[in-house]
Amino acid sequence: MSNSDKQKLRLLDTKLGKRNTRIMIICAVIMLASVLLHDVDHVIQANRWSYNIPLSLWALNLIVYVLPVVSIFLAKSRRMSATLVCCLGGIVTSLSFVVLHCFGSSSGLNWGIWNYTYFELMQGGTFLVDGQYIEVAAGGITKLDWLLLFHVPLFSLPCSGISFIKYLDIRKAVKTGIKTTLGIPLGVVCFLTISLDKMASCDIIIEAIKSIAQKGVPLWERN
């Protein structure tokens, strides 16, 4: 196995420290809250336009919650991959919302009346949605609607940045291979172990230090 493969395995096996776990959970919760607030605004819009949101659209909308929820699950399990999933979640969520509402749906998915852009809905008119006509008055998209659209990337993208920085920190620590045991660098512990190996009368101490060295706690888990 190459050194690169070994580093990848070590990176995958890395556990998040308590502080990093807490940070990842907070970032994911912030993303979830921003998405939820945006969806609440959609419910208000639908009531304003007398538009009944179909169950199929409610179900489809659940996909925007997947990545933040998965990142919370991974963080609670102290999995390093939570950093990447959280980072990806903020980027994907931000782009998908802004692209959908500013440029329209290009995925082929049916987002109901929100297949029309905010610019079109803002002008008002009669819109054909799933075989029915929906009347939207001029100014159908308010300043608050725009605010609750762009607040998603405003809150989610910084969370993505924080998550990616944490990933880079962990990867750097794994590459250096530095560990610590009870606040003592692993290199010092190994040196002591080798020295004590030559002392036949210190078998118990040798085994104790070897045991500690094998259970060394990575620097990134001390947080």
mmCIF file of C-alpha atoms in Angstrom:
data_model
loop_
_atom_site.group_PDB
_atom_site.id
_atom_site.type_symbol
_atom_site.label_atom_id
_atom_site.label_comp_id
_atom_site.label_asym_id
_atom_site.label_seq_id
_atom_site.Cartn_x
_atom_site.Cartn_y
_atom_site.Cartn_z
ATOM 1 C CA MET A 1 0.000 0.000 0.000
ATOM 2 C CA SER A 2 1.408 3.400 -1.009
ATOM 3 C CA ASN A 3 1.920 6.256 1.445
ATOM 4 C CA SER A 4 -0.869 8.153 -0.301
ATOM 5 C CA ASP A 5 -3.301 5.283 0.285
ATOM 6 C CA LYS A 6 -2.223 5.036 3.904
ATOM 7 C CA GLN A 7 -2.828 8.744 4.415
ATOM 8 C CA LYS A 8 -6.282 8.460 2.867
ATOM 9 C CA LEU A 9 -7.154 5.579 5.178
ATOM 10 C CA ARG A 10 -5.876 7.470 8.191
ATOM 11 C CA LEU A 11 -7.881 10.512 7.123
ATOM 12 C CA LEU A 12 -11.057 8.438 6.805
ATOM 13 C CA ASP A 13 -10.456 6.842 10.203
ATOM 14 C CA THR A 14 -9.888 10.183 11.903
ATOM 15 C CA LYS A 15 -12.376 11.095 14.605
ATOM 16 C CA LEU A 16 -13.494 14.657 15.210
ATOM 17 C CA GLY A 17 -12.682 16.210 18.544
ATOM 18 C CA LYS A 18 -15.439 17.561 20.782
ATOM 19 C CA ARG A 19 -14.868 21.155 19.678
ATOM 20 C CA ASN A 20 -14.864 20.353 15.957
ATOM 21 C CA THR A 21 -17.925 18.136 16.392
ATOM 22 C CA ARG A 22 -19.767 21.007 18.027
ATOM 23 C CA ILE A 23 -18.713 23.418 15.271
ATOM 24 C CA MET A 24 -19.933 21.063 12.526
ATOM 25 C CA ILE A 25 -23.287 20.580 14.221
ATOM 26 C CA ILE A 26 -23.741 24.341 14.662
ATOM 27 C CA CYS A 27 -22.911 24.948 10.983
ATOM 28 C CA ALA A 28 -25.396 22.296 9.849
ATOM 29 C CA VAL A 29 -28.123 23.663 12.124
ATOM 30 C CA ILE A 30 -27.567 27.175 10.756
ATOM 31 C CA MET A 31 -27.990 25.844 7.203
ATOM 32 C CA LEU A 32 -31.140 23.960 8.181
ATOM 33 C CA ALA A 33 -32.590 27.049 9.855
ATOM 34 C CA SER A 34 -31.907 29.238 6.800
ATOM 35 C CA VAL A 35 -33.556 26.707 4.471
ATOM 36 C CA LEU A 36 -36.531 26.292 6.791
ATOM 37 C CA LEU A 37 -37.046 30.052 6.981
ATOM 38 C CA HIS A 38 -36.970 30.242 3.180
ATOM 39 C CA ASP A 39 -39.571 27.479 2.941
ATOM 40 C CA VAL A 40 -41.810 29.250 5.451
ATOM 41 C CA ASP A 41 -41.681 32.253 3.123
ATOM 42 C CA HIS A 42 -42.844 29.993 0.274
ATOM 43 C CA VAL A 43 -45.870 28.987 2.335
ATOM 44 C CA ILE A 44 -46.660 32.675 2.880
ATOM 45 C CA GLN A 45 -46.277 33.302 -0.857
ATOM 46 C CA ALA A 46 -48.601 30.404 -1.697
ATOM 47 C CA ASN A 47 -51.278 31.772 0.645
ATOM 48 C CA ARG A 48 -50.872 35.206 -0.907
ATOM 49 C CA TRP A 49 -51.420 33.776 -4.387
ATOM 50 C CA SER A 50 -54.166 31.289 -3.351
ATOM 51 C CA TYR A 51 -51.902 28.483 -4.521
ATOM 52 C CA ASN A 52 -52.261 25.040 -2.972
ATOM 53 C CA ILE A 53 -48.860 23.388 -2.676
ATOM 54 C CA PRO A 54 -49.255 19.745 -3.815
ATOM 55 C CA LEU A 55 -47.983 16.876 -1.674
ATOM 56 C CA SER A 56 -45.567 15.872 -4.408
ATOM 57 C CA LEU A 57 -43.870 19.275 -4.096
ATOM 58 C CA TRP A 58 -43.665 18.951 -0.311
ATOM 59 C CA ALA A 59 -41.969 15.577 -0.782
ATOM 60 C CA LEU A 60 -39.613 16.874 -3.487
ATOM 61 C CA ASN A 61 -38.599 19.790 -1.307
ATOM 62 C CA LEU A 62 -37.208 17.411 1.324
ATOM 63 C CA ILE A 63 -34.088 16.877 -0.801
ATOM 64 C CA VAL A 64 -32.747 20.297 0.237
ATOM 65 C CA TYR A 65 -32.574 19.061 3.832
ATOM 66 C CA VAL A 66 -30.636 15.876 3.104
ATOM 67 C CA LEU A 67 -27.034 17.120 3.196
ATOM 68 C CA PRO A 68 -27.355 19.234 6.366
ATOM 69 C CA VAL A 69 -29.119 16.373 8.181
ATOM 70 C CA VAL A 70 -26.508 13.852 7.028
ATOM 71 C CA SER A 71 -23.712 16.166 8.174
ATOM 72 C CA ILE A 72 -25.294 16.366 11.640
ATOM 73 C CA PHE A 73 -25.494 12.561 11.803
ATOM 74 C CA LEU A 74 -21.842 12.226 10.739
ATOM 75 C CA ALA A 75 -20.736 14.907 13.193
ATOM 76 C CA LYS A 76 -22.540 13.195 16.064
ATOM 77 C CA SER A 77 -20.668 10.031 15.059
ATOM 78 C CA ARG A 78 -17.465 12.119 15.086
ATOM 79 C CA ARG A 79 -16.778 11.226 11.473
ATOM 80 C CA MET A 80 -14.279 13.412 9.644
ATOM 81 C CA SER A 81 -16.462 13.231 6.523
ATOM 82 C CA ALA A 82 -18.928 15.558 8.278
ATOM 83 C CA THR A 83 -16.644 18.457 7.316
ATOM 84 C CA LEU A 84 -16.888 17.672 3.598
ATOM 85 C CA VAL A 85 -20.615 16.921 3.637
ATOM 86 C CA CYS A 86 -21.333 20.142 5.525
ATOM 87 C CA CYS A 87 -19.136 22.095 3.115
ATOM 88 C CA LEU A 88 -20.885 20.575 0.111
ATOM 89 C CA GLY A 89 -24.311 21.108 1.669
ATOM 90 C CA GLY A 90 -23.840 24.849 2.028
ATOM 91 C CA ILE A 91 -22.616 25.249 -1.544
ATOM 92 C CA VAL A 92 -25.254 23.039 -3.161
ATOM 93 C CA THR A 93 -28.109 24.562 -1.158
ATOM 94 C CA SER A 94 -27.040 28.137 -1.899
ATOM 95 C CA LEU A 95 -26.532 27.567 -5.627
ATOM 96 C CA SER A 96 -29.719 25.548 -6.113
ATOM 97 C CA PHE A 97 -31.919 28.176 -4.433
ATOM 98 C CA VAL A 98 -30.403 31.171 -6.206
ATOM 99 C CA VAL A 99 -30.295 29.464 -9.612
ATOM 100 C CA LEU A 100 -33.879 28.176 -9.328
ATOM 101 C CA HIS A 101 -35.419 31.488 -8.293
ATOM 102 C CA CYS A 102 -33.306 33.757 -10.488
ATOM 103 C CA PHE A 103 -32.939 31.650 -13.650
ATOM 104 C CA GLY A 104 -35.676 29.020 -13.426
ATOM 105 C CA SER A 105 -35.584 25.245 -13.118
ATOM 106 C CA SER A 106 -33.070 23.541 -15.391
ATOM 107 C CA SER A 107 -33.182 20.135 -13.696
ATOM 108 C CA GLY A 108 -36.502 19.053 -15.192
ATOM 109 C CA LEU A 109 -38.015 18.726 -11.709
ATOM 110 C CA ASN A 110 -41.450 20.200 -11.130
ATOM 111 C CA TRP A 111 -41.262 22.952 -8.520
ATOM 112 C CA GLY A 112 -44.845 24.070 -9.071
ATOM 113 C CA ILE A 113 -45.329 27.794 -9.428
ATOM 114 C CA TRP A 114 -41.670 28.279 -8.508
ATOM 115 C CA ASN A 115 -40.699 26.935 -11.913
ATOM 116 C CA TYR A 116 -41.190 30.595 -12.792
ATOM 117 C CA THR A 117 -38.417 32.928 -11.718
ATOM 118 C CA TYR A 118 -38.807 35.573 -9.042
ATOM 119 C CA PHE A 119 -38.442 38.190 -11.776
ATOM 120 C CA GLU A 120 -41.463 36.797 -13.631
ATOM 121 C CA LEU A 121 -43.524 36.434 -10.463
ATOM 122 C CA MET A 122 -42.570 39.956 -9.399
ATOM 123 C CA GLN A 123 -44.154 41.373 -12.555
ATOM 124 C CA GLY A 124 -47.366 39.474 -11.852
ATOM 125 C CA GLY A 125 -49.811 37.934 -14.299
ATOM 126 C CA THR A 126 -51.516 34.618 -14.953
ATOM 127 C CA PHE A 127 -49.301 31.542 -14.642
ATOM 128 C CA LEU A 128 -50.126 28.033 -15.795
ATOM 129 C CA VAL A 129 -49.171 25.577 -13.075
ATOM 130 C CA ASP A 130 -49.986 21.870 -13.320
ATOM 131 C CA GLY A 131 -53.035 22.476 -15.500
ATOM 132 C CA GLN A 132 -54.439 25.352 -13.447
ATOM 133 C CA TYR A 133 -54.089 29.097 -13.781
ATOM 134 C CA ILE A 134 -52.733 31.063 -10.845
ATOM 135 C CA GLU A 135 -53.238 34.819 -10.665
ATOM 136 C CA VAL A 136 -50.321 36.706 -9.172
ATOM 137 C CA ALA A 137 -50.685 40.434 -8.620
ATOM 138 C CA ALA A 138 -47.944 42.815 -9.675
ATOM 139 C CA GLY A 139 -45.276 42.902 -7.020
ATOM 140 C CA GLY A 140 -45.963 39.254 -6.233
ATOM 141 C CA ILE A 141 -42.387 38.969 -4.974
ATOM 142 C CA THR A 142 -41.662 41.420 -2.175
ATOM 143 C CA LYS A 143 -38.406 42.776 -0.776
ATOM 144 C CA LEU A 144 -38.805 40.347 2.111
ATOM 145 C CA ASP A 145 -39.002 37.457 -0.367
ATOM 146 C CA TRP A 146 -35.731 38.541 -1.935
ATOM 147 C CA LEU A 147 -34.148 38.907 1.483
ATOM 148 C CA LEU A 148 -35.261 35.416 2.508
ATOM 149 C CA LEU A 149 -33.776 34.063 -0.716
ATOM 150 C CA PHE A 150 -30.331 35.595 -0.438
ATOM 151 C CA HIS A 151 -30.064 35.040 3.300
ATOM 152 C CA VAL A 152 -29.579 31.332 2.450
ATOM 153 C CA PRO A 153 -26.151 31.783 0.795
ATOM 154 C CA LEU A 154 -25.378 34.588 3.257
ATOM 155 C CA PHE A 155 -25.540 32.095 6.128
ATOM 156 C CA SER A 156 -24.756 28.808 4.368
ATOM 157 C CA LEU A 157 -21.604 29.731 2.440
ATOM 158 C CA PRO A 158 -19.657 30.884 5.538
ATOM 159 C CA CYS A 159 -20.588 27.553 7.137
ATOM 160 C CA SER A 160 -19.182 25.797 4.067
ATOM 161 C CA GLY A 161 -15.982 27.806 4.399
ATOM 162 C CA ILE A 162 -15.603 26.940 8.073
ATOM 163 C CA SER A 163 -16.202 23.259 7.331
ATOM 164 C CA PHE A 164 -13.600 23.217 4.552
ATOM 165 C CA ILE A 165 -11.027 24.938 6.762
ATOM 166 C CA LYS A 166 -11.601 22.274 9.418
ATOM 167 C CA TYR A 167 -11.122 19.591 6.778
ATOM 168 C CA LEU A 168 -7.833 21.133 5.659
ATOM 169 C CA ASP A 169 -6.631 21.371 9.267
ATOM 170 C CA ILE A 170 -7.373 17.712 9.864
ATOM 171 C CA ARG A 171 -5.769 16.622 6.595
ATOM 172 C CA LYS A 172 -2.648 18.621 7.413
ATOM 173 C CA ALA A 173 -2.443 17.031 10.858
ATOM 174 C CA VAL A 174 -2.841 13.551 9.356
ATOM 175 C CA LYS A 175 -0.100 14.224 6.785
ATOM 176 C CA THR A 176 2.375 15.334 9.430
ATOM 177 C CA GLY A 177 1.557 12.199 11.399
ATOM 178 C CA ILE A 178 2.059 14.048 14.676
ATOM 179 C CA LYS A 179 0.290 12.575 17.658
ATOM 180 C CA THR A 180 0.286 13.356 21.323
ATOM 181 C CA THR A 181 -0.200 11.241 24.401
ATOM 182 C CA LEU A 182 -1.145 12.894 27.669
ATOM 183 C CA GLY A 183 0.287 16.112 26.252
ATOM 184 C CA ILE A 184 3.605 14.397 25.330
ATOM 185 C CA PRO A 185 4.538 14.140 21.608
ATOM 186 C CA LEU A 186 4.469 10.564 20.378
ATOM 187 C CA GLY A 187 8.111 10.852 19.228
ATOM 188 C CA VAL A 188 9.184 11.420 22.826
ATOM 189 C CA VAL A 189 7.163 8.436 23.983
ATOM 190 C CA CYS A 190 8.735 6.232 21.303
ATOM 191 C CA PHE A 191 12.221 7.414 22.280
ATOM 192 C CA LEU A 192 11.543 6.542 25.891
ATOM 193 C CA THR A 193 10.174 3.173 24.856
ATOM 194 C CA ILE A 194 13.259 2.308 22.791
ATOM 195 C CA SER A 195 15.544 3.402 25.620
ATOM 196 C CA LEU A 196 13.670 1.399 28.191
ATOM 197 C CA ASP A 197 13.697 -1.651 25.930
ATOM 198 C CA LYS A 198 17.369 -1.978 26.811
ATOM 199 C CA MET A 199 16.599 -2.104 30.503
ATOM 200 C CA ALA A 200 15.581 -5.647 31.389
ATOM 201 C CA SER A 201 14.400 -4.612 34.820
ATOM 202 C CA CYS A 202 11.752 -2.225 33.464
ATOM 203 C CA ASP A 203 9.393 -4.659 31.690
ATOM 204 C CA ILE A 204 6.285 -3.261 33.337
ATOM 205 C CA ILE A 205 7.190 0.349 32.484
ATOM 206 C CA ILE A 206 8.004 -0.636 28.905
ATOM 207 C CA GLU A 207 4.618 -2.294 28.389
ATOM 208 C CA ALA A 208 2.831 0.664 29.944
ATOM 209 C CA ILE A 209 4.539 3.194 27.680
ATOM 210 C CA LYS A 210 3.999 1.021 24.612
ATOM 211 C CA SER A 211 0.324 0.761 25.479
ATOM 212 C CA ILE A 212 0.059 4.546 25.861
ATOM 213 C CA ALA A 213 1.882 5.109 22.567
ATOM 214 C CA GLN A 214 -0.474 2.788 20.709
ATOM 215 C CA LYS A 215 -3.453 4.689 22.069
ATOM 216 C CA GLY A 216 -2.062 8.129 21.291
ATOM 217 C CA VAL A 217 -4.643 10.808 20.797
ATOM 218 C CA PRO A 218 -4.197 12.858 17.596
ATOM 219 C CA LEU A 219 -3.593 16.562 18.066
ATOM 220 C CA TRP A 220 -6.817 17.394 16.246
ATOM 221 C CA GLU A 221 -8.817 15.403 18.840
ATOM 222 C CA ARG A 222 -7.548 17.457 21.774
ATOM 223 C CA ASN A 223 -10.028 20.257 21.096
#
